[in-house]
Amino acid sequence: MPVKTKPIPEAVPGVRHPMEKYLRTDRLPHIWCAGCGLGSALSCFLYALDELGWDPNSVAVVSGIGCTGRIAGYVRLDSYHTTHGRAIPFATGLKLAKPDLHVVVFSGDGDLFAIGGNHFIHAARRNVDLTILCVNNFNYGMTGGQVGPTTPLEGLTTTTPYGNFEHPFNLVHLAASAGASYVARWTALDGRRLQRAMVEAMSKKGLTFVEILSPCPTNYGRRNKLGEGLDELRYYAQHALIRHGADPKEAEIVPGNDFLVGKFVDVEKPTYLEMYEAKVRELGGKR
Ligand code: SF4
C-alpha cells in the first residue's frame, strides 16, 4: 500500500540518509530514547536489506508489542504490528500463504520469549522458513522496565526491586536446542558483523535467529547503574568475546563476566513447507 513520505530533516545540510528509502518518514521522529540500541539494530537491518538487493515488495516485517515492535511501523515495507507474543504465528501464516515472501520477525526478548516463547520453540522445531531478529534489552522497556525472561539474576527492575531471583533464558542456547538452522548473537556495537549476520540469516532457508544485545539506558541501565547507552556499549566492547562455532550452552550472560558472541549454528535441514510438500507428494498429491 502506498505510504505518505516526508523528508527527514537533514542532519548535515545537503546530505540525505542513504537508507531513507526504506523508512516511513511520515512516522518520524521515532519514539526511542537517546542511547537506546534499537536505532543501530534497525540501521543494520536496512543496510542488510540493501546489500541483499531484494525487491522491497518481496519482504514483510512482523513484530509483536514493545519498543522493538515499533520497527514494523517505521519500515517502508509490508509490515505488521501484531498483538503481544503473536508475531511468530502471524509470520508463519504469512509465509505458508505466500511462500515466495521473505518474512522477517523483528521483536523484543519480552515479546518473543515470554508470552511468545511457546511459538518460538515450535517454529524452531518445525524449521519454519522465517528470520527472527530479537533485540534483547533484558527487561520490558516500553511498559516501564518490568522483569522479563532474559533479566539476569539479581537484575533490578520495577517488579524485582530487591533483585531478580528467576534464572534467565540463554536465548542462543534455547534457539539451538529447539532446532533453529542458524543462530548468532551480536551486540548493538557490532554494526558490520550484525549486518553480515542479518544478510546470512535472511538469505538462508529455515528458521534463522539473530540475537542483538542492546542498551536500554532509560529502564534497565538506569536501575542497574550501568550508565548511559554509550557506557553499555563500552561494556560490550570490553566483555564480548567472538567465538564462532562455540557451544551455545556456554553463551550464558552473567553481568560482570565476559560473554560469547558470534555464529553458533549454521546447518542445513528441510523446512516445514518442504516437509509438508514431500508428504503431499508421498500421498499422491492429496492435501
Ligand atoms: S525504554 Fe529502553 S528499549 Fe525502550 S526505547 Fe527507551 S531505551 Fe530503548
PDB file of C-alpha atoms and ligand atoms in Angstrom:
ATOM      1  CA  MET A   1       0.000   0.000   0.000  1.00  0.00           C
ATOM      2  CA  PRO A   2       1.498   3.412  -0.899  1.00  0.00           C
ATOM      3  CA  VAL A   3       2.523   5.422   2.133  1.00  0.00           C
ATOM      4  CA  LYS A   4       2.995   9.130   2.587  1.00  0.00           C
ATOM      5  CA  THR A   5       6.572  10.242   2.932  1.00  0.00           C
ATOM      6  CA  LYS A   6       8.116  13.399   4.202  1.00  0.00           C
ATOM      7  CA  PRO A   7      11.822  14.134   4.119  1.00  0.00           C
ATOM      8  CA  ILE A   8      13.834  13.565   7.287  1.00  0.00           C
ATOM      9  CA  PRO A   9      15.406  16.847   8.426  1.00  0.00           C
ATOM     10  CA  GLU A  10      18.972  16.975   7.171  1.00  0.00           C
ATOM     11  CA  ALA A  11      21.487  16.323   9.954  1.00  0.00           C
ATOM     12  CA  VAL A  12      24.176  17.556   7.577  1.00  0.00           C
ATOM     13  CA  PRO A  13      22.937  20.164   5.062  1.00  0.00           C
ATOM     14  CA  GLY A  14      22.538  18.668   1.603  1.00  0.00           C
ATOM     15  CA  VAL A  15      23.128  15.073   2.787  1.00  0.00           C
ATOM     16  CA  ARG A  16      20.307  12.523   2.879  1.00  0.00           C
ATOM     17  CA  HIS A  17      20.441   9.344   4.890  1.00  0.00           C
ATOM     18  CA  PRO A  18      21.201   6.548   2.400  1.00  0.00           C
ATOM     19  CA  MET A  19      18.601   4.204   3.926  1.00  0.00           C
ATOM     20  CA  GLU A  20      15.811   6.778   3.955  1.00  0.00           C
ATOM     21  CA  LYS A  21      14.199   4.944   1.041  1.00  0.00           C
ATOM     22  CA  TYR A  22      13.272   2.061   3.396  1.00  0.00           C
ATOM     23  CA  LEU A  23      11.722   4.261   6.095  1.00  0.00           C
ATOM     24  CA  ARG A  24       8.177   5.518   6.569  1.00  0.00           C
ATOM     25  CA  THR A  25       9.400   9.006   7.136  1.00  0.00           C
ATOM     26  CA  ASP A  26       5.908  10.222   7.947  1.00  0.00           C
ATOM     27  CA  ARG A  27       6.211   8.220  11.195  1.00  0.00           C
ATOM     28  CA  LEU A  28       9.385  10.014  12.297  1.00  0.00           C
ATOM     29  CA  PRO A  29      10.705  11.221  14.662  1.00  0.00           C
ATOM     30  CA  HIS A  30      10.788   7.832  16.368  1.00  0.00           C
ATOM     31  CA  ILE A  31       9.878   7.219  19.998  1.00  0.00           C
ATOM     32  CA  TRP A  32      13.121   5.585  21.125  1.00  0.00           C
ATOM     33  CA  CYS A  33      15.188   7.074  23.928  1.00  0.00           C
ATOM     34  CA  ALA A  34      18.595   8.639  23.417  1.00  0.00           C
ATOM     35  CA  GLY A  35      21.281   5.971  23.801  1.00  0.00           C
ATOM     36  CA  CYS A  36      18.931   3.064  23.003  1.00  0.00           C
ATOM     37  CA  GLY A  37      20.392   0.366  20.740  1.00  0.00           C
ATOM     38  CA  LEU A  38      17.248   0.000  18.663  1.00  0.00           C
ATOM     39  CA  GLY A  39      18.301   2.613  16.110  1.00  0.00           C
ATOM     40  CA  SER A  40      21.510   0.673  15.462  1.00  0.00           C
ATOM     41  CA  ALA A  41      19.599  -2.606  15.141  1.00  0.00           C
ATOM     42  CA  LEU A  42      17.183  -1.068  12.637  1.00  0.00           C
ATOM     43  CA  SER A  43      20.004   0.583  10.723  1.00  0.00           C
ATOM     44  CA  CYS A  44      21.855  -2.750  10.404  1.00  0.00           C
ATOM     45  CA  PHE A  45      18.683  -4.363   9.125  1.00  0.00           C
ATOM     46  CA  LEU A  46      18.159  -1.695   6.475  1.00  0.00           C
ATOM     47  CA  TYR A  47      21.767  -1.943   5.306  1.00  0.00           C
ATOM     48  CA  ALA A  48      21.436  -5.732   5.199  1.00  0.00           C
ATOM     49  CA  LEU A  49      18.293  -5.399   3.100  1.00  0.00           C
ATOM     50  CA  ASP A  50      20.079  -3.030   0.766  1.00  0.00           C
ATOM     51  CA  GLU A  51      23.013  -5.422   0.471  1.00  0.00           C
ATOM     52  CA  LEU A  52      20.660  -8.266  -0.442  1.00  0.00           C
ATOM     53  CA  GLY A  53      19.163  -6.082  -3.157  1.00  0.00           C
ATOM     54  CA  TRP A  54      15.735  -7.697  -2.819  1.00  0.00           C
ATOM     55  CA  ASP A  55      12.635  -6.071  -4.193  1.00  0.00           C
ATOM     56  CA  PRO A  56      11.134  -4.371  -1.104  1.00  0.00           C
ATOM     57  CA  ASN A  57       7.770  -5.772  -2.201  1.00  0.00           C
ATOM     58  CA  SER A  58       9.122  -9.274  -1.552  1.00  0.00           C
ATOM     59  CA  VAL A  59       9.870  -8.595   2.125  1.00  0.00           C
ATOM     60  CA  ALA A  60       7.467  -8.450   5.061  1.00  0.00           C
ATOM     61  CA  VAL A  61       8.335  -7.475   8.638  1.00  0.00           C
ATOM     62  CA  VAL A  62       6.252  -8.706  11.558  1.00  0.00           C
ATOM     63  CA  SER A  63       6.587  -7.587  15.159  1.00  0.00           C
ATOM     64  CA  GLY A  64       4.776  -8.018  18.429  1.00  0.00           C
ATOM     65  CA  ILE A  65       4.465  -5.402  21.159  1.00  0.00           C
ATOM     66  CA  GLY A  66       7.244  -3.404  22.812  1.00  0.00           C
ATOM     67  CA  CYS A  67       9.917  -0.876  21.944  1.00  0.00           C
ATOM     68  CA  THR A  68      11.358  -3.205  19.286  1.00  0.00           C
ATOM     69  CA  GLY A  69       7.895  -3.802  17.926  1.00  0.00           C
ATOM     70  CA  ARG A  70       7.823  -0.197  16.750  1.00  0.00           C
ATOM     71  CA  ILE A  71      10.245  -1.181  13.995  1.00  0.00           C
ATOM     72  CA  ALA A  72       7.377  -2.648  11.991  1.00  0.00           C
ATOM     73  CA  GLY A  73       5.801   0.811  11.896  1.00  0.00           C
ATOM     74  CA  TYR A  74       8.960   2.571  10.751  1.00  0.00           C
ATOM     75  CA  VAL A  75       9.960   0.402   7.776  1.00  0.00           C
ATOM     76  CA  ARG A  76       8.549   1.172   4.358  1.00  0.00           C
ATOM     77  CA  LEU A  77       7.774  -2.481   3.627  1.00  0.00           C
ATOM     78  CA  ASP A  78       4.678  -4.583   4.138  1.00  0.00           C
ATOM     79  CA  SER A  79       4.786  -4.657   7.910  1.00  0.00           C
ATOM     80  CA  TYR A  80       2.513  -5.972  10.627  1.00  0.00           C
ATOM     81  CA  HIS A  81       2.414  -4.951  14.271  1.00  0.00           C
ATOM     82  CA  THR A  82       0.654  -7.862  15.915  1.00  0.00           C
ATOM     83  CA  THR A  83      -0.560  -8.489  19.443  1.00  0.00           C
ATOM     84  CA  HIS A  84       1.812  -9.317  22.282  1.00  0.00           C
ATOM     85  CA  GLY A  85       3.744 -12.542  21.664  1.00  0.00           C
ATOM     86  CA  ARG A  86       1.937 -13.403  18.445  1.00  0.00           C
ATOM     87  CA  ALA A  87       4.423 -12.236  15.831  1.00  0.00           C
ATOM     88  CA  ILE A  88       5.663 -15.764  15.061  1.00  0.00           C
ATOM     89  CA  PRO A  89       2.287 -17.456  14.434  1.00  0.00           C
ATOM     90  CA  PHE A  90       1.234 -14.470  12.321  1.00  0.00           C
ATOM     91  CA  ALA A  91       4.506 -14.668  10.361  1.00  0.00           C
ATOM     92  CA  THR A  92       4.135 -18.436   9.972  1.00  0.00           C
ATOM     93  CA  GLY A  93       0.703 -17.997   8.416  1.00  0.00           C
ATOM     94  CA  LEU A  94       2.027 -15.303   6.117  1.00  0.00           C
ATOM     95  CA  LYS A  95       4.928 -17.491   4.965  1.00  0.00           C
ATOM     96  CA  LEU A  96       2.726 -20.533   4.357  1.00  0.00           C
ATOM     97  CA  ALA A  97       0.195 -18.477   2.404  1.00  0.00           C
ATOM     98  CA  LYS A  98       2.887 -16.676   0.400  1.00  0.00           C
ATOM     99  CA  PRO A  99       5.970 -18.916   0.253  1.00  0.00           C
ATOM    100  CA  ASP A 100       7.860 -16.520  -2.046  1.00  0.00           C
ATOM    101  CA  LEU A 101       7.745 -13.722   0.529  1.00  0.00           C
ATOM    102  CA  HIS A 102      10.822 -13.141   2.717  1.00  0.00           C
ATOM    103  CA  VAL A 103       9.287 -12.934   6.176  1.00  0.00           C
ATOM    104  CA  VAL A 104      11.259 -11.326   8.999  1.00  0.00           C
ATOM    105  CA  VAL A 105      10.086 -11.215  12.604  1.00  0.00           C
ATOM    106  CA  PHE A 106      11.731  -8.280  14.373  1.00  0.00           C
ATOM    107  CA  SER A 107      10.752  -8.123  18.023  1.00  0.00           C
ATOM    108  CA  GLY A 108      11.996  -7.960  21.603  1.00  0.00           C
ATOM    109  CA  ASP A 109      13.038 -10.513  24.218  1.00  0.00           C
ATOM    110  CA  GLY A 110       9.889  -9.983  26.299  1.00  0.00           C
ATOM    111  CA  ASP A 111       7.564 -10.346  23.331  1.00  0.00           C
ATOM    112  CA  LEU A 112       9.289 -13.331  21.722  1.00  0.00           C
ATOM    113  CA  PHE A 113      10.314 -15.314  24.783  1.00  0.00           C
ATOM    114  CA  ALA A 114       7.684 -14.630  27.466  1.00  0.00           C
ATOM    115  CA  ILE A 115       4.170 -14.754  26.066  1.00  0.00           C
ATOM    116  CA  GLY A 116       5.600 -15.732  22.650  1.00  0.00           C
ATOM    117  CA  GLY A 117       8.003 -18.372  23.949  1.00  0.00           C
ATOM    118  CA  ASN A 118       5.863 -21.325  23.010  1.00  0.00           C
ATOM    119  CA  HIS A 119       5.512 -20.045  19.459  1.00  0.00           C
ATOM    120  CA  PHE A 120       9.260 -19.603  19.176  1.00  0.00           C
ATOM    121  CA  ILE A 121      10.219 -23.122  20.207  1.00  0.00           C
ATOM    122  CA  HIS A 122       7.662 -24.730  17.933  1.00  0.00           C
ATOM    123  CA  ALA A 123       8.574 -22.582  14.939  1.00  0.00           C
ATOM    124  CA  ALA A 124      12.225 -23.551  15.517  1.00  0.00           C
ATOM    125  CA  ARG A 125      11.311 -27.227  15.962  1.00  0.00           C
ATOM    126  CA  ARG A 126       9.403 -27.150  12.676  1.00  0.00           C
ATOM    127  CA  ASN A 127      12.125 -25.128  10.936  1.00  0.00           C
ATOM    128  CA  VAL A 128       9.597 -22.684   9.521  1.00  0.00           C
ATOM    129  CA  ASP A 129      11.279 -20.529   6.888  1.00  0.00           C
ATOM    130  CA  LEU A 130      11.439 -17.283   8.920  1.00  0.00           C
ATOM    131  CA  THR A 131      14.184 -14.949  10.072  1.00  0.00           C
ATOM    132  CA  ILE A 132      13.761 -13.906  13.687  1.00  0.00           C
ATOM    133  CA  LEU A 133      15.692 -10.849  14.854  1.00  0.00           C
ATOM    134  CA  CYS A 134      15.424 -10.417  18.614  1.00  0.00           C
ATOM    135  CA  VAL A 135      16.591  -7.260  20.338  1.00  0.00           C
ATOM    136  CA  ASN A 136      17.420  -8.283  23.895  1.00  0.00           C
ATOM    137  CA  ASN A 137      17.477  -5.373  26.344  1.00  0.00           C
ATOM    138  CA  PHE A 138      16.944  -7.558  29.449  1.00  0.00           C
ATOM    139  CA  ASN A 139      13.598  -6.079  30.519  1.00  0.00           C
ATOM    140  CA  TYR A 140      10.197  -4.843  29.343  1.00  0.00           C
ATOM    141  CA  GLY A 141      11.359  -1.367  28.340  1.00  0.00           C
ATOM    142  CA  MET A 142       8.178   0.037  26.845  1.00  0.00           C
ATOM    143  CA  THR A 143       5.880  -0.792  29.735  1.00  0.00           C
ATOM    144  CA  GLY A 144       8.130   0.616  32.439  1.00  0.00           C
ATOM    145  CA  GLY A 145      11.017  -1.798  32.966  1.00  0.00           C
ATOM    146  CA  GLN A 146       9.484  -4.958  34.440  1.00  0.00           C
ATOM    147  CA  VAL A 147      11.377  -8.229  34.866  1.00  0.00           C
ATOM    148  CA  GLY A 148      11.476 -10.362  31.712  1.00  0.00           C
ATOM    149  CA  PRO A 149      12.653 -13.802  30.638  1.00  0.00           C
ATOM    150  CA  THR A 150      16.206 -12.595  29.977  1.00  0.00           C
ATOM    151  CA  THR A 151      16.660 -10.359  33.035  1.00  0.00           C
ATOM    152  CA  PRO A 152      19.878 -11.593  34.690  1.00  0.00           C
ATOM    153  CA  LEU A 153      19.827 -12.995  38.217  1.00  0.00           C
ATOM    154  CA  GLU A 154      19.831 -10.143  40.730  1.00  0.00           C
ATOM    155  CA  GLY A 155      18.895  -7.666  37.983  1.00  0.00           C
ATOM    156  CA  LEU A 156      16.899  -4.707  39.337  1.00  0.00           C
ATOM    157  CA  THR A 157      13.622  -3.962  37.611  1.00  0.00           C
ATOM    158  CA  THR A 158      10.370  -2.307  38.635  1.00  0.00           C
ATOM    159  CA  THR A 159       8.956  -5.718  39.598  1.00  0.00           C
ATOM    160  CA  THR A 160      12.176  -7.058  41.165  1.00  0.00           C
ATOM    161  CA  PRO A 161      13.294  -4.113  43.310  1.00  0.00           C
ATOM    162  CA  TYR A 162      15.276  -6.498  45.551  1.00  0.00           C
ATOM    163  CA  GLY A 163      16.914  -8.333  42.648  1.00  0.00           C
ATOM    164  CA  ASN A 164      15.641 -10.918  40.161  1.00  0.00           C
ATOM    165  CA  PHE A 165      15.569 -14.469  41.546  1.00  0.00           C
ATOM    166  CA  GLU A 166      14.441 -16.259  38.336  1.00  0.00           C
ATOM    167  CA  HIS A 167      17.012 -17.968  36.102  1.00  0.00           C
ATOM    168  CA  PRO A 168      17.070 -16.194  32.723  1.00  0.00           C
ATOM    169  CA  PHE A 169      16.961 -17.800  29.295  1.00  0.00           C
ATOM    170  CA  ASN A 170      20.160 -18.099  27.306  1.00  0.00           C
ATOM    171  CA  LEU A 171      18.462 -17.294  24.006  1.00  0.00           C
ATOM    172  CA  VAL A 172      21.075 -18.729  21.657  1.00  0.00           C
ATOM    173  CA  HIS A 173      21.074 -21.999  23.585  1.00  0.00           C
ATOM    174  CA  LEU A 174      17.279 -22.100  23.526  1.00  0.00           C
ATOM    175  CA  ALA A 175      17.165 -21.409  19.772  1.00  0.00           C
ATOM    176  CA  ALA A 176      19.813 -24.039  19.029  1.00  0.00           C
ATOM    177  CA  SER A 177      18.170 -26.646  21.267  1.00  0.00           C
ATOM    178  CA  ALA A 178      14.765 -26.035  19.712  1.00  0.00           C
ATOM    179  CA  GLY A 179      16.170 -26.715  16.226  1.00  0.00           C
ATOM    180  CA  ALA A 180      16.952 -23.393  14.522  1.00  0.00           C
ATOM    181  CA  SER A 181      19.047 -23.685  11.344  1.00  0.00           C
ATOM    182  CA  TYR A 182      21.088 -20.572  12.030  1.00  0.00           C
ATOM    183  CA  VAL A 183      21.832 -18.945  15.387  1.00  0.00           C
ATOM    184  CA  ALA A 184      24.007 -15.895  16.002  1.00  0.00           C
ATOM    185  CA  ARG A 185      24.422 -13.213  18.638  1.00  0.00           C
ATOM    186  CA  TRP A 186      25.952  -9.775  18.294  1.00  0.00           C
ATOM    187  CA  THR A 187      25.722  -6.554  20.241  1.00  0.00           C
ATOM    188  CA  ALA A 188      24.389  -3.214  19.043  1.00  0.00           C
ATOM    189  CA  LEU A 189      28.031  -2.125  18.870  1.00  0.00           C
ATOM    190  CA  ASP A 190      28.939  -4.746  16.221  1.00  0.00           C
ATOM    191  CA  GLY A 191      27.393  -2.873  13.285  1.00  0.00           C
ATOM    192  CA  ARG A 192      29.068  -4.579  10.344  1.00  0.00           C
ATOM    193  CA  ARG A 193      29.113  -8.023  11.952  1.00  0.00           C
ATOM    194  CA  LEU A 194      25.454  -7.686  12.796  1.00  0.00           C
ATOM    195  CA  GLN A 195      24.666  -6.605   9.244  1.00  0.00           C
ATOM    196  CA  ARG A 196      26.567  -9.654   7.924  1.00  0.00           C
ATOM    197  CA  ALA A 197      24.671 -11.965  10.281  1.00  0.00           C
ATOM    198  CA  MET A 198      21.367 -10.469   9.132  1.00  0.00           C
ATOM    199  CA  VAL A 199      22.318 -10.977   5.477  1.00  0.00           C
ATOM    200  CA  GLU A 200      23.265 -14.589   6.198  1.00  0.00           C
ATOM    201  CA  ALA A 201      20.141 -15.233   8.241  1.00  0.00           C
ATOM    202  CA  MET A 202      17.771 -13.679   5.723  1.00  0.00           C
ATOM    203  CA  SER A 203      19.306 -15.471   2.752  1.00  0.00           C
ATOM    204  CA  LYS A 204      19.293 -18.889   4.403  1.00  0.00           C
ATOM    205  CA  LYS A 205      16.235 -21.129   4.360  1.00  0.00           C
ATOM    206  CA  GLY A 206      14.692 -22.445   7.539  1.00  0.00           C
ATOM    207  CA  LEU A 207      14.323 -20.756  10.891  1.00  0.00           C
ATOM    208  CA  THR A 208      17.208 -18.361  11.400  1.00  0.00           C
ATOM    209  CA  PHE A 209      17.738 -16.452  14.609  1.00  0.00           C
ATOM    210  CA  VAL A 210      19.898 -13.453  15.458  1.00  0.00           C
ATOM    211  CA  GLU A 211      20.014 -12.052  18.991  1.00  0.00           C
ATOM    212  CA  ILE A 212      21.044  -8.417  19.288  1.00  0.00           C
ATOM    213  CA  LEU A 213      22.161  -7.281  22.743  1.00  0.00           C
ATOM    214  CA  SER A 214      21.048  -3.718  23.162  1.00  0.00           C
ATOM    215  CA  PRO A 215      21.380  -0.979  25.779  1.00  0.00           C
ATOM    216  CA  CYS A 216      18.167   0.204  27.432  1.00  0.00           C
ATOM    217  CA  PRO A 217      19.556   3.157  29.382  1.00  0.00           C
ATOM    218  CA  THR A 218      16.142   4.501  30.359  1.00  0.00           C
ATOM    219  CA  ASN A 219      14.939   1.457  32.190  1.00  0.00           C
ATOM    220  CA  TYR A 220      17.349  -1.437  32.672  1.00  0.00           C
ATOM    221  CA  GLY A 221      20.538   0.628  32.538  1.00  0.00           C
ATOM    222  CA  ARG A 222      19.363   3.313  34.936  1.00  0.00           C
ATOM    223  CA  ARG A 223      18.073   0.901  37.583  1.00  0.00           C
ATOM    224  CA  ASN A 224      21.197  -1.228  37.429  1.00  0.00           C
ATOM    225  CA  LYS A 225      23.573   1.755  37.438  1.00  0.00           C
ATOM    226  CA  LEU A 226      25.026   0.844  34.050  1.00  0.00           C
ATOM    227  CA  GLY A 227      25.342   4.462  32.949  1.00  0.00           C
ATOM    228  CA  GLU A 228      24.262   5.867  29.597  1.00  0.00           C
ATOM    229  CA  GLY A 229      23.837   3.882  26.370  1.00  0.00           C
ATOM    230  CA  LEU A 230      27.428   4.650  25.451  1.00  0.00           C
ATOM    231  CA  ASP A 231      28.622   3.144  28.742  1.00  0.00           C
ATOM    232  CA  GLU A 232      26.727  -0.056  27.971  1.00  0.00           C
ATOM    233  CA  LEU A 233      28.368  -0.175  24.536  1.00  0.00           C
ATOM    234  CA  ARG A 234      31.765   0.260  26.220  1.00  0.00           C
ATOM    235  CA  TYR A 235      30.860  -2.655  28.462  1.00  0.00           C
ATOM    236  CA  TYR A 236      30.115  -4.748  25.373  1.00  0.00           C
ATOM    237  CA  ALA A 237      33.431  -3.737  23.832  1.00  0.00           C
ATOM    238  CA  GLN A 238      35.232  -4.910  26.968  1.00  0.00           C
ATOM    239  CA  HIS A 239      33.320  -8.131  27.618  1.00  0.00           C
ATOM    240  CA  ALA A 240      32.084  -9.601  24.319  1.00  0.00           C
ATOM    241  CA  LEU A 241      34.284 -12.468  23.120  1.00  0.00           C
ATOM    242  CA  ILE A 242      33.846 -13.538  19.498  1.00  0.00           C
ATOM    243  CA  ARG A 243      33.811 -17.314  19.291  1.00  0.00           C
ATOM    244  CA  HIS A 244      32.204 -18.738  16.149  1.00  0.00           C
ATOM    245  CA  GLY A 245      31.002 -22.317  16.442  1.00  0.00           C
ATOM    246  CA  ALA A 246      31.054 -22.296  20.253  1.00  0.00           C
ATOM    247  CA  ASP A 247      28.629 -24.488  22.165  1.00  0.00           C
ATOM    248  CA  PRO A 248      25.620 -22.168  22.737  1.00  0.00           C
ATOM    249  CA  LYS A 249      25.284 -23.669  26.213  1.00  0.00           C
ATOM    250  CA  GLU A 250      28.428 -21.762  27.107  1.00  0.00           C
ATOM    251  CA  ALA A 251      26.955 -18.448  25.959  1.00  0.00           C
ATOM    252  CA  GLU A 252      25.200 -17.508  29.193  1.00  0.00           C
ATOM    253  CA  ILE A 253      25.159 -13.814  30.032  1.00  0.00           C
ATOM    254  CA  VAL A 254      26.222 -13.068  33.584  1.00  0.00           C
ATOM    255  CA  PRO A 255      26.712  -9.390  34.473  1.00  0.00           C
ATOM    256  CA  GLY A 256      30.354  -8.595  35.136  1.00  0.00           C
ATOM    257  CA  ASN A 257      31.595 -11.668  33.220  1.00  0.00           C
ATOM    258  CA  ASP A 258      32.749 -11.953  29.637  1.00  0.00           C
ATOM    259  CA  PHE A 259      30.128 -13.427  27.293  1.00  0.00           C
ATOM    260  CA  LEU A 260      30.206 -15.057  23.871  1.00  0.00           C
ATOM    261  CA  VAL A 261      29.068 -13.541  20.585  1.00  0.00           C
ATOM    262  CA  GLY A 262      29.363 -14.926  17.066  1.00  0.00           C
ATOM    263  CA  LYS A 263      27.737 -17.533  14.876  1.00  0.00           C
ATOM    264  CA  PHE A 264      26.827 -20.609  16.924  1.00  0.00           C
ATOM    265  CA  VAL A 265      24.769 -22.699  14.483  1.00  0.00           C
ATOM    266  CA  ASP A 266      24.643 -22.863  10.681  1.00  0.00           C
ATOM    267  CA  VAL A 267      23.149 -26.149   9.452  1.00  0.00           C
ATOM    268  CA  GLU A 268      21.077 -27.364   6.529  1.00  0.00           C
ATOM    269  CA  LYS A 269      17.781 -29.139   7.167  1.00  0.00           C
ATOM    270  CA  PRO A 270      14.423 -29.294   5.402  1.00  0.00           C
ATOM    271  CA  THR A 271      11.966 -26.553   6.197  1.00  0.00           C
ATOM    272  CA  TYR A 272       8.417 -27.053   7.423  1.00  0.00           C
ATOM    273  CA  LEU A 273       7.000 -26.301   3.969  1.00  0.00           C
ATOM    274  CA  GLU A 274       9.421 -28.692   2.263  1.00  0.00           C
ATOM    275  CA  MET A 275       8.475 -31.460   4.701  1.00  0.00           C
ATOM    276  CA  TYR A 276       4.798 -30.746   4.105  1.00  0.00           C
ATOM    277  CA  GLU A 277       5.180 -30.788   0.329  1.00  0.00           C
ATOM    278  CA  ALA A 278       7.179 -34.020   0.470  1.00  0.00           C
ATOM    279  CA  LYS A 279       4.397 -35.617   2.481  1.00  0.00           C
ATOM    280  CA  VAL A 280       1.778 -34.410  -0.020  1.00  0.00           C
ATOM    281  CA  ARG A 281       3.822 -35.919  -2.873  1.00  0.00           C
ATOM    282  CA  GLU A 282       4.194 -39.173  -0.939  1.00  0.00           C
ATOM    283  CA  LEU A 283       0.416 -39.305  -0.621  1.00  0.00           C
ATOM    284  CA  GLY A 284      -0.038 -38.848  -4.364  1.00  0.00           C
ATOM    285  CA  GLY A 285      -0.833 -35.148  -4.262  1.00  0.00           C
ATOM    286  CA  LYS A 286      -3.778 -35.380  -1.849  1.00  0.00           C
ATOM    287  CA  ARG A 287      -3.976 -32.468   0.576  1.00  0.00           C
TER     288      ARG A 287
HETATM  289  S1  SF4 B   1      12.707   2.151  27.101  1.00  0.00           S
HETATM  290 FE1  SF4 B   1      14.689   1.179  26.726  1.00  0.00          FE
HETATM  291  S2  SF4 B   1      14.376  -0.172  24.925  1.00  0.00           S
HETATM  292 FE2  SF4 B   1      12.671   1.290  25.033  1.00  0.00          FE
HETATM  293  S3  SF4 B   1      13.296   2.971  23.690  1.00  0.00           S
HETATM  294 FE3  SF4 B   1      13.870   3.543  25.779  1.00  0.00          FE
HETATM  295  S4  SF4 B   1      15.993   2.834  25.976  1.00  0.00           S
HETATM  296 FE4  SF4 B   1      15.124   1.801  24.179  1.00  0.00          FE
END
